[in-house]
């Protein structure tokens, strides 16, 4: 199919380009592994029966495998340096699945076999004594037959002592794996903070980018909400507004990452720290989404409040014509534990567009499990025409579960809104999009200020 035969979006073209690059990397990997196998098959032991130290010897001896994978330091010392070379190759199951056939017509899904070295095994499992013996015996510290060095493995598995040993013995802190990652990019767990400190001390580039997405270490740390990592990167000169291939900054990454309600505070703190250090809240990604769009989609109301307090445009439309309010409402049914009503209320208090009254039945269908969300959406109108469509949009189970609220809502078809509510609408109309800023300054009792700012009542009056 010619790319000129159809209209391709930028996203489709980028996907095709990434697929082409992945196929190219896979081709190089197969070539390299074929070379290693050929070298292993042609290798002959020396006259005394002791093997040489050239990398490439393929070992299938279960004794060697068992010693390395269990961290048997005594056995490793006996084997390596005497009988076996330090840079031999072993086969292990990788992380990717593929279809494999040993007999014609019989296929099974199994993990790909990858080449690994004794250095990689011991570094990834934290066997620092075994690792030190291999290094002092002359193992190649940057040998990477499977695409990763031992330093990549140590950092990916948060093995700080092994990371220190490898760097001390000359491992390259900026080595790039077959997938285009440096060891710093693989520090994705809170426990890897010590590894990060060591890498930075030994001169790794804090602003290096991954080949596939163009992420820096700060993008990755923000995505995983690693507070210590983010602070350390910024102290070492990480660029807080650098964009990746999707034109996302680290602030976009922390706002876009879906997370549990237990982790919401951690993501908020990282967001706050990035803004304190100059992150632009108005930056847009390739879909013209701001950080507010993304925070509304993940329904983290604390991040939403923080972004709104920075003066971000609450009604900016993305390429799909969605404002932040649309993003929040689309996520309500899937993020009930995040209290989505708080996000919706904050948007309205900062001047977000209201839902068109004719669309309320549709909103009820998707958001009825969050009555408080419906409450704040309805309470920004001084009058609404309640129809049978409203009642039909709420499932019977939800009606029974929140009976008092929905009875008060549907009663609006026969009862006008209270005078108190009408006064609230008039005051909010006067302040337009500045309710959150101006209402707290009014000389009114706290409970009235809260009422004006759409405090939840769990019924409609």
Tab-separated table of C-alpha atoms in Angstrom:
chain	number	residue	atom	x	y	z
A	1	UNK	CA	0.000	0.000	0.000
A	2	UNK	CA	1.410	3.389	-0.944
A	3	UNK	CA	1.416	6.056	1.707
A	4	UNK	CA	0.217	8.433	-1.015
A	5	UNK	CA	-2.939	6.386	-1.717
A	6	UNK	CA	-4.682	7.376	1.496
A	7	UNK	CA	-4.764	10.323	3.847
A	8	UNK	CA	-2.524	9.473	6.805
A	9	UNK	CA	-2.662	11.339	10.085
A	10	UNK	CA	0.553	12.410	11.747
A	11	UNK	CA	-0.075	9.740	14.386
A	12	UNK	CA	-0.407	6.994	11.734
A	13	UNK	CA	2.778	8.092	9.986
A	14	UNK	CA	4.639	8.125	13.289
A	15	UNK	CA	3.369	4.618	14.095
A	16	UNK	CA	4.588	3.349	10.727
A	17	UNK	CA	7.964	4.959	11.297
A	18	UNK	CA	8.292	3.375	14.757
A	19	UNK	CA	7.348	-0.022	13.343
A	20	UNK	CA	9.989	0.320	10.632
A	21	UNK	CA	12.633	1.224	13.216
A	22	UNK	CA	11.647	-1.740	15.398
A	23	UNK	CA	11.981	-4.117	12.452
A	24	UNK	CA	15.377	-2.648	11.631
A	25	UNK	CA	16.581	-3.131	15.220
A	26	UNK	CA	15.288	-6.700	15.201
A	27	UNK	CA	17.195	-7.388	11.986
A	28	UNK	CA	20.447	-6.136	13.502
A	29	UNK	CA	19.825	-8.211	16.634
A	30	UNK	CA	19.393	-11.387	14.571
A	31	UNK	CA	22.562	-10.629	12.616
A	32	UNK	CA	24.561	-10.085	15.803
A	33	UNK	CA	23.224	-13.233	17.467
A	34	UNK	CA	23.932	-15.291	14.338
A	35	UNK	CA	27.499	-13.995	14.439
A	36	UNK	CA	27.811	-14.977	18.115
A	37	UNK	CA	26.444	-18.466	17.454
A	38	UNK	CA	28.765	-18.952	14.500
A	39	UNK	CA	31.725	-17.882	16.606
A	40	UNK	CA	30.634	-20.204	19.412
A	41	UNK	CA	30.228	-23.177	17.093
A	42	UNK	CA	33.620	-22.622	15.487
A	43	UNK	CA	35.351	-22.178	18.848
A	44	UNK	CA	37.688	-25.006	19.894
A	45	UNK	CA	39.194	-25.486	23.357
A	46	UNK	CA	42.936	-25.059	23.673
A	47	UNK	CA	45.286	-27.977	23.994
A	48	UNK	CA	45.131	-28.195	27.787
A	49	UNK	CA	41.353	-28.329	27.731
A	50	UNK	CA	41.085	-24.851	29.307
A	51	UNK	CA	38.918	-22.469	27.326
A	52	UNK	CA	40.194	-19.105	26.213
A	53	UNK	CA	38.772	-15.762	27.329
A	54	UNK	CA	37.328	-14.649	24.010
A	55	UNK	CA	33.663	-13.594	24.218
A	56	UNK	CA	31.295	-15.731	22.220
A	57	UNK	CA	31.622	-19.197	23.751
A	58	UNK	CA	28.087	-20.548	24.195
A	59	UNK	CA	27.762	-22.390	27.495
A	60	UNK	CA	25.003	-24.914	28.176
A	61	UNK	CA	26.532	-26.510	31.248
A	62	UNK	CA	23.815	-26.602	33.973
A	63	UNK	CA	26.517	-26.414	36.649
A	64	UNK	CA	27.587	-22.987	35.389
A	65	UNK	CA	24.004	-21.805	35.026
A	66	UNK	CA	23.130	-22.908	38.543
A	67	UNK	CA	26.194	-21.245	40.084
A	68	UNK	CA	25.438	-17.904	38.403
A	69	UNK	CA	21.682	-17.807	38.908
A	70	UNK	CA	21.928	-18.769	42.592
A	71	UNK	CA	24.872	-16.486	43.356
A	72	UNK	CA	27.093	-19.326	44.581
A	73	UNK	CA	30.233	-17.266	45.094
A	74	UNK	CA	32.477	-20.236	45.952
A	75	UNK	CA	31.439	-22.186	42.855
A	76	UNK	CA	31.746	-19.087	40.631
A	77	UNK	CA	35.308	-18.583	41.875
A	78	UNK	CA	36.114	-22.211	41.103
A	79	UNK	CA	34.640	-22.112	37.597
A	80	UNK	CA	35.592	-18.705	36.254
A	81	UNK	CA	39.222	-17.989	35.716
A	82	UNK	CA	40.089	-21.688	35.613
A	83	UNK	CA	37.744	-23.667	33.407
A	84	UNK	CA	35.323	-21.145	31.907
A	85	UNK	CA	35.977	-17.756	30.279
A	86	UNK	CA	34.477	-14.688	31.960
A	87	UNK	CA	32.819	-13.478	28.746
A	88	UNK	CA	30.974	-16.629	27.751
A	89	UNK	CA	27.391	-16.519	26.506
A	90	UNK	CA	24.364	-18.178	28.036
A	91	UNK	CA	20.812	-18.526	26.751
A	92	UNK	CA	17.923	-17.290	28.852
A	93	UNK	CA	14.256	-16.471	28.330
A	94	UNK	CA	13.684	-12.843	27.383
A	95	UNK	CA	10.730	-10.575	28.110
A	96	UNK	CA	9.094	-10.838	24.662
A	97	UNK	CA	6.809	-13.639	23.491
A	98	UNK	CA	6.912	-15.264	20.067
A	99	UNK	CA	5.347	-18.256	18.314
A	100	UNK	CA	7.714	-21.227	18.144
A	101	UNK	CA	7.390	-24.556	16.364
A	102	UNK	CA	9.531	-27.599	17.137
A	103	UNK	CA	7.433	-29.921	14.980
A	104	UNK	CA	5.625	-29.130	11.704
A	105	UNK	CA	2.117	-27.881	12.386
A	106	UNK	CA	2.553	-27.601	16.157
A	107	UNK	CA	3.092	-24.051	17.421
A	108	UNK	CA	3.373	-22.713	20.939
A	109	UNK	CA	3.750	-19.232	22.409
A	110	UNK	CA	6.992	-18.999	24.358
A	111	UNK	CA	9.513	-16.408	25.493
A	112	UNK	CA	12.284	-15.478	23.085
A	113	UNK	CA	15.703	-16.876	23.846
A	114	UNK	CA	18.282	-14.160	24.427
A	115	UNK	CA	22.030	-14.134	24.962
A	116	UNK	CA	23.210	-13.030	28.396
A	117	UNK	CA	26.582	-12.990	30.131
A	118	UNK	CA	27.703	-13.946	33.643
A	119	UNK	CA	28.204	-10.256	34.335
A	120	UNK	CA	24.592	-9.473	33.433
A	121	UNK	CA	23.207	-12.321	35.530
A	122	UNK	CA	25.114	-11.410	38.675
A	123	UNK	CA	24.538	-7.652	38.256
A	124	UNK	CA	20.786	-7.990	37.749
A	125	UNK	CA	20.387	-10.188	40.821
A	126	UNK	CA	22.598	-8.220	43.146
A	127	UNK	CA	25.308	-10.877	43.573
A	128	UNK	CA	27.990	-8.287	44.175
A	129	UNK	CA	30.704	-10.721	45.370
A	130	UNK	CA	30.319	-12.890	42.271
A	131	UNK	CA	30.268	-9.760	40.139
A	132	UNK	CA	33.476	-8.449	41.682
A	133	UNK	CA	35.255	-11.751	41.056
A	134	UNK	CA	34.235	-11.709	37.398
A	135	UNK	CA	35.385	-8.109	37.024
A	136	UNK	CA	38.754	-8.698	38.677
A	137	UNK	CA	39.190	-11.779	36.480
A	138	UNK	CA	38.965	-9.619	33.349
A	139	UNK	CA	35.316	-9.760	32.253
A	140	UNK	CA	34.422	-7.155	29.620
A	141	UNK	CA	32.388	-4.629	31.618
A	142	UNK	CA	30.479	-3.307	28.585
A	143	UNK	CA	29.898	-6.600	26.733
A	144	UNK	CA	26.256	-6.603	25.575
A	145	UNK	CA	25.371	-9.545	23.291
A	146	UNK	CA	21.653	-9.264	24.080
A	147	UNK	CA	21.475	-5.504	23.639
A	148	UNK	CA	21.967	-4.477	27.285
A	149	UNK	CA	25.135	-4.114	29.320
A	150	UNK	CA	25.471	-5.353	32.877
A	151	UNK	CA	25.073	-1.733	33.993
A	152	UNK	CA	21.665	-1.555	32.292
A	153	UNK	CA	20.626	-4.717	34.132
A	154	UNK	CA	21.857	-3.471	37.516
A	155	UNK	CA	20.024	-0.146	37.175
A	156	UNK	CA	16.834	-1.716	35.868
A	157	UNK	CA	16.747	-3.981	38.931
A	158	UNK	CA	17.821	-1.256	41.412
A	159	UNK	CA	21.043	-3.038	42.400
A	160	UNK	CA	23.030	-0.090	43.725
A	161	UNK	CA	26.121	-1.978	44.963
A	162	UNK	CA	26.474	-3.757	41.609
A	163	UNK	CA	26.036	-0.401	39.872
A	164	UNK	CA	28.860	1.037	41.978
A	165	UNK	CA	31.165	-1.893	41.166
A	166	UNK	CA	30.517	-1.715	37.433
A	167	UNK	CA	31.110	2.039	37.297
A	168	UNK	CA	34.267	1.680	39.383
A	169	UNK	CA	35.574	-0.899	36.905
A	170	UNK	CA	34.990	1.445	33.987
A	171	UNK	CA	31.442	0.763	32.785
A	172	UNK	CA	30.179	3.450	30.410
A	173	UNK	CA	27.379	5.380	32.208
A	174	UNK	CA	26.094	6.649	28.838
A	175	UNK	CA	26.023	3.285	27.033
A	176	UNK	CA	22.958	2.861	24.853
A	177	UNK	CA	21.023	-0.381	24.774
A	178	UNK	CA	19.675	-1.977	21.639
A	179	UNK	CA	16.303	-0.326	22.368
A	180	UNK	CA	17.905	3.105	22.710
A	181	UNK	CA	17.978	3.451	26.506
A	182	UNK	CA	20.824	4.545	28.744
A	183	UNK	CA	21.104	3.043	32.259
A	184	UNK	CA	19.572	6.248	33.633
A	185	UNK	CA	16.390	5.686	31.610
A	186	UNK	CA	15.935	2.285	33.277
A	187	UNK	CA	15.885	3.681	36.824
A	188	UNK	CA	12.102	3.520	37.127
A	189	UNK	CA	11.636	2.317	40.705
A	190	UNK	CA	11.926	4.340	43.925
A	191	UNK	CA	14.638	1.915	45.075
A	192	UNK	CA	16.843	2.918	42.129
A	193	UNK	CA	17.584	6.384	43.547
A	194	UNK	CA	21.048	5.308	44.743
A	195	UNK	CA	21.791	4.006	41.235
A	196	UNK	CA	20.840	7.428	39.843
A	197	UNK	CA	23.180	9.171	42.288
A	198	UNK	CA	26.063	6.929	41.194
A	199	UNK	CA	25.375	7.394	37.478
A	200	UNK	CA	25.292	11.172	37.852
A	201	UNK	CA	28.496	11.113	39.903
A	202	UNK	CA	30.244	9.127	37.158
A	203	UNK	CA	29.242	11.591	34.448
A	204	UNK	CA	26.098	10.302	32.776
A	205	UNK	CA	24.176	12.784	30.610
A	206	UNK	CA	21.040	13.769	32.528
A	207	UNK	CA	19.367	15.115	29.351
A	208	UNK	CA	20.023	12.115	27.087
A	209	UNK	CA	16.931	10.972	25.179
A	210	UNK	CA	15.479	7.567	24.393
A	211	UNK	CA	15.464	6.633	20.724
A	212	UNK	CA	11.838	5.538	20.509
A	213	UNK	CA	9.948	8.318	22.322
A	214	UNK	CA	12.613	10.970	22.824
A	215	UNK	CA	12.067	10.898	26.596
A	216	UNK	CA	14.659	12.259	28.978
A	217	UNK	CA	15.180	10.718	32.409
A	218	UNK	CA	13.044	13.549	33.807
A	219	UNK	CA	10.119	12.540	31.558
A	220	UNK	CA	10.382	8.965	32.839
A	221	UNK	CA	10.740	9.955	36.496
A	222	UNK	CA	7.720	12.263	36.185
A	223	UNK	CA	5.678	9.502	34.544
A	224	UNK	CA	6.375	7.199	37.491
A	225	UNK	CA	6.071	10.063	40.032
A	226	UNK	CA	9.543	9.388	41.463
A	227	UNK	CA	9.927	12.389	43.742
A	228	UNK	CA	13.560	11.809	44.719
A	229	UNK	CA	14.597	11.195	41.111
A	230	UNK	CA	12.869	14.348	39.870
A	231	UNK	CA	14.531	16.502	42.517
A	232	UNK	CA	17.949	14.992	41.803
A	233	UNK	CA	17.643	15.449	38.028
A	234	UNK	CA	16.637	19.090	38.374
A	235	UNK	CA	19.558	19.755	40.737
A	236	UNK	CA	21.873	18.314	38.078
A	237	UNK	CA	20.564	20.533	35.288
A	238	UNK	CA	17.749	18.514	33.732
A	239	UNK	CA	15.682	20.573	31.276
A	240	UNK	CA	12.219	20.982	32.809
A	241	UNK	CA	10.540	22.042	29.541
A	242	UNK	CA	12.218	19.723	27.027
A	243	UNK	CA	9.687	18.013	24.757
A	244	UNK	CA	9.679	14.388	23.645
A	245	UNK	CA	8.551	12.995	20.281
A	246	UNK	CA	4.891	13.545	21.252
A	247	UNK	CA	5.747	17.148	22.167
A	248	UNK	CA	5.099	16.379	25.818
A	249	UNK	CA	7.061	17.989	28.622
A	250	UNK	CA	7.705	16.231	31.957
A	251	UNK	CA	4.683	18.144	33.308
A	252	UNK	CA	2.511	16.550	30.615
A	253	UNK	CA	3.884	13.135	31.583
A	254	UNK	CA	3.037	13.386	35.272
A	255	UNK	CA	-0.446	14.743	34.519
A	256	UNK	CA	-1.185	12.114	31.841
A	257	UNK	CA	-0.147	9.013	33.762
A	258	UNK	CA	-3.073	7.022	35.094
A	259	UNK	CA	-2.633	6.169	38.777
A	260	UNK	CA	-4.512	4.846	41.768
A	261	UNK	CA	-6.168	7.110	44.309
A	262	UNK	CA	-3.507	6.021	46.844
A	263	UNK	CA	-0.801	7.500	44.596
A	264	UNK	CA	-2.652	10.753	43.853
A	265	UNK	CA	-0.772	12.779	46.475
A	266	UNK	CA	2.587	11.583	45.152
A	267	UNK	CA	1.698	12.629	41.603
A	268	UNK	CA	0.468	15.976	42.900
A	269	UNK	CA	3.757	16.622	44.717
A	270	UNK	CA	5.802	15.881	41.588
A	271	UNK	CA	3.519	18.177	39.569
A	272	UNK	CA	3.959	20.933	42.178
A	273	UNK	CA	7.743	20.485	42.200
A	274	UNK	CA	7.993	20.761	38.407
A	275	UNK	CA	5.898	23.951	38.363
A	276	UNK	CA	8.027	25.421	41.165
A	277	UNK	CA	11.080	24.855	38.975
A	278	UNK	CA	9.691	26.598	35.926
A	279	UNK	CA	7.585	24.054	34.059
A	280	UNK	CA	5.324	25.803	31.553
A	281	UNK	CA	1.641	25.139	32.296
A	282	UNK	CA	0.551	26.463	28.884
A	283	UNK	CA	2.707	24.096	26.775
A	284	UNK	CA	0.701	21.933	24.361
A	285	UNK	CA	1.460	18.435	23.085
A	286	UNK	CA	1.009	17.223	19.515
A	287	UNK	CA	-2.748	16.795	20.093
A	288	UNK	CA	-2.886	20.408	21.385
A	289	UNK	CA	-3.634	19.196	24.896
A	290	UNK	CA	-2.448	21.202	27.870
A	291	UNK	CA	-1.425	19.677	31.195
A	292	UNK	CA	-4.945	20.543	32.406
A	293	UNK	CA	-6.554	18.345	29.728
A	294	UNK	CA	-4.403	15.438	30.875
A	295	UNK	CA	-4.930	16.030	34.602
A	296	UNK	CA	-8.702	16.105	34.004
A	297	UNK	CA	-8.482	12.813	32.135
A	298	UNK	CA	-6.686	11.181	35.091
A	299	UNK	CA	-9.081	13.006	37.475
A	300	UNK	CA	-6.511	14.146	40.022
A	301	UNK	CA	-8.396	17.071	41.534
A	302	UNK	CA	-5.377	18.366	43.464
A	303	UNK	CA	-3.351	18.653	40.252
A	304	UNK	CA	-6.332	20.291	38.554
A	305	UNK	CA	-6.617	22.862	41.368
A	306	UNK	CA	-2.879	23.571	41.181
A	307	UNK	CA	-2.904	24.083	37.408
A	308	UNK	CA	-5.992	26.296	37.563
A	309	UNK	CA	-4.377	28.444	40.248
A	310	UNK	CA	-1.493	29.083	37.820
A	311	UNK	CA	-3.850	30.796	35.373
A	312	UNK	CA	-4.028	28.019	32.779
A	313	UNK	CA	-6.728	28.385	30.118
A	314	UNK	CA	-9.691	26.422	31.457
A	315	UNK	CA	-11.550	26.370	28.122
A	316	UNK	CA	-8.799	25.625	25.607
A	317	UNK	CA	-9.889	23.103	22.971
A	318	UNK	CA	-7.637	20.284	21.801
A	319	UNK	CA	-7.519	18.881	18.252
A	320	UNK	CA	-10.601	16.788	18.976
A	321	UNK	CA	-12.614	19.833	20.081
A	322	UNK	CA	-12.550	18.793	23.746
A	323	UNK	CA	-12.147	21.260	26.595
A	324	UNK	CA	-10.832	20.081	29.981
A	325	UNK	CA	-14.450	19.726	31.195
A	326	UNK	CA	-15.132	17.188	28.436
A	327	UNK	CA	-12.053	15.185	29.444
A	328	UNK	CA	-13.173	15.123	33.076
A	329	UNK	CA	-16.728	13.996	32.281
A	330	UNK	CA	-15.464	11.270	29.954
A	331	UNK	CA	-13.501	9.755	32.847
A	332	UNK	CA	-16.102	10.016	35.632
A	333	UNK	CA	-17.493	6.489	35.317
A	334	UNK	CA	-14.001	4.946	35.403
A	335	UNK	CA	-12.515	7.070	38.187
A	336	UNK	CA	-15.161	7.150	40.915
A	337	UNK	CA	-12.548	6.490	43.603
A	338	UNK	CA	-10.804	9.746	42.570
A	339	UNK	CA	-13.823	11.868	43.534
A	340	UNK	CA	-14.367	13.283	40.035
A	341	UNK	CA	-16.963	15.736	41.371
A	342	UNK	CA	-14.134	17.766	42.905
A	343	UNK	CA	-12.468	18.161	39.515
A	344	UNK	CA	-15.746	19.211	37.856
A	345	UNK	CA	-16.497	21.698	40.643
A	346	UNK	CA	-13.035	23.294	40.381
A	347	UNK	CA	-13.393	23.697	36.623
A	348	UNK	CA	-16.766	25.423	37.023
A	349	UNK	CA	-15.475	27.727	39.769
A	350	UNK	CA	-12.631	28.802	37.504
A	351	UNK	CA	-14.957	29.635	34.616
A	352	UNK	CA	-15.253	26.426	32.614
A	353	UNK	CA	-17.910	26.165	29.955
A	354	UNK	CA	-21.161	24.632	31.204
A	355	UNK	CA	-22.796	21.561	29.743
A	356	UNK	CA	-25.443	22.365	27.147
A	357	UNK	CA	-28.820	21.587	28.846
A	358	UNK	CA	-29.861	19.397	25.943
A	359	UNK	CA	-26.870	17.133	26.614
A	360	UNK	CA	-27.747	16.489	30.266
A	361	UNK	CA	-29.551	13.163	29.523
A	362	UNK	CA	-26.372	11.912	27.856
A	363	UNK	CA	-24.262	13.117	30.794
A	364	UNK	CA	-26.673	11.372	33.172
A	365	UNK	CA	-26.202	8.092	31.293
A	366	UNK	CA	-22.418	8.180	31.688
A	367	UNK	CA	-22.023	9.984	35.034
A	368	UNK	CA	-25.069	8.891	37.043
A	369	UNK	CA	-22.947	6.771	39.391
A	370	UNK	CA	-21.446	10.024	40.681
A	371	UNK	CA	-24.480	12.019	41.947
A	372	UNK	CA	-22.278	14.826	43.212
A	373	UNK	CA	-20.951	15.380	39.689
A	374	UNK	CA	-24.532	15.731	38.460
A	375	UNK	CA	-25.257	18.050	41.399
A	376	UNK	CA	-22.570	20.601	40.554
A	377	UNK	CA	-23.394	20.487	36.840
A	378	UNK	CA	-27.063	21.236	37.535
A	379	UNK	CA	-26.388	23.888	40.177
A	380	UNK	CA	-24.781	26.337	37.749
A	381	UNK	CA	-28.192	26.892	36.078
A	382	UNK	CA	-30.974	29.004	37.567
A	383	UNK	CA	-33.591	27.006	35.672
A	384	UNK	CA	-33.715	23.728	33.752
A	385	UNK	CA	-36.439	21.838	31.958
A	386	UNK	CA	-36.507	18.326	33.377
A	387	UNK	CA	-37.916	15.812	30.878
A	388	UNK	CA	-38.707	12.103	30.842
A	389	UNK	CA	-35.361	11.557	29.103
A	390	UNK	CA	-33.636	12.484	32.354
A	391	UNK	CA	-35.412	9.732	34.271
A	392	UNK	CA	-34.909	7.162	31.516
A	393	UNK	CA	-31.170	7.913	31.386
A	394	UNK	CA	-30.532	6.649	34.930
A	395	UNK	CA	-30.545	2.845	35.403
A	396	UNK	CA	-32.945	1.477	38.017
A	397	UNK	CA	-30.072	0.089	40.105
A	398	UNK	CA	-28.454	3.532	40.350
A	399	UNK	CA	-31.819	5.144	41.133
A	400	UNK	CA	-32.287	2.775	44.035
A	401	UNK	CA	-28.745	3.259	45.296
A	402	UNK	CA	-29.025	7.080	45.301
A	403	UNK	CA	-32.771	7.401	45.716
A	404	UNK	CA	-32.889	10.606	47.813
A	405	UNK	CA	-30.674	12.538	45.437
A	406	UNK	CA	-32.432	11.553	42.232
A	407	UNK	CA	-35.882	12.160	43.732
A	408	UNK	CA	-34.781	15.727	44.546
A	409	UNK	CA	-33.361	16.133	41.038
A	410	UNK	CA	-36.447	14.892	39.182
A	411	UNK	CA	-38.708	16.948	41.438
A	412	UNK	CA	-37.453	20.014	39.543
A	413	UNK	CA	-39.947	19.129	36.819
A	414	UNK	CA	-42.721	20.398	39.150
A	415	UNK	CA	-40.905	22.705	41.602
A	416	UNK	CA	-38.924	25.887	40.847
A	417	UNK	CA	-35.455	26.380	42.311
A	418	UNK	CA	-35.177	28.009	45.738
A	419	UNK	CA	-34.619	31.752	46.118
A	420	UNK	CA	-31.278	30.997	47.769
A	421	UNK	CA	-30.124	29.096	44.694
A	422	UNK	CA	-31.282	31.876	42.361
A	423	UNK	CA	-29.238	34.374	44.413
A	424	UNK	CA	-26.234	32.059	44.123
A	425	UNK	CA	-26.555	31.954	40.334
A	426	UNK	CA	-26.806	35.763	40.178
A	427	UNK	CA	-23.646	36.248	42.244
A	428	UNK	CA	-21.706	33.653	40.256
A	429	UNK	CA	-22.839	35.285	37.008
A	430	UNK	CA	-21.528	38.612	38.309
A	431	UNK	CA	-18.062	37.183	38.934
A	432	UNK	CA	-18.074	35.139	35.711
A	433	UNK	CA	-14.848	33.092	35.610
A	434	UNK	CA	-13.382	34.527	38.825
A	435	UNK	CA	-15.580	32.834	41.431
A	436	UNK	CA	-12.724	30.924	43.034
A	437	UNK	CA	-10.696	34.124	43.377
A	438	UNK	CA	-13.380	36.681	44.339
A	439	UNK	CA	-15.926	34.808	46.459
A	440	UNK	CA	-13.500	34.024	49.335
A	441	UNK	CA	-12.915	37.803	49.635
A	442	UNK	CA	-16.597	38.588	50.242
A	443	UNK	CA	-17.591	39.682	53.792
A	444	UNK	CA	-19.825	36.646	54.257
A	445	UNK	CA	-19.934	33.713	56.693
A	446	UNK	CA	-17.848	30.719	55.647
A	447	UNK	CA	-20.861	28.477	55.055
A	448	UNK	CA	-22.288	31.011	52.558
A	449	UNK	CA	-18.977	31.263	50.716
A	450	UNK	CA	-18.881	27.478	50.467
A	451	UNK	CA	-22.444	27.471	49.177
A	452	UNK	CA	-21.535	29.990	46.480
A	453	UNK	CA	-18.583	27.765	45.490
A	454	UNK	CA	-20.934	24.789	44.932
A	455	UNK	CA	-20.350	22.906	48.160
A	456	UNK	CA	-21.895	19.425	47.970
A	457	UNK	CA	-25.255	18.950	49.632
A	458	UNK	CA	-26.243	15.563	48.171
A	459	UNK	CA	-29.656	16.874	47.143
A	460	UNK	CA	-31.068	19.566	44.854
A	461	UNK	CA	-32.971	22.488	46.331
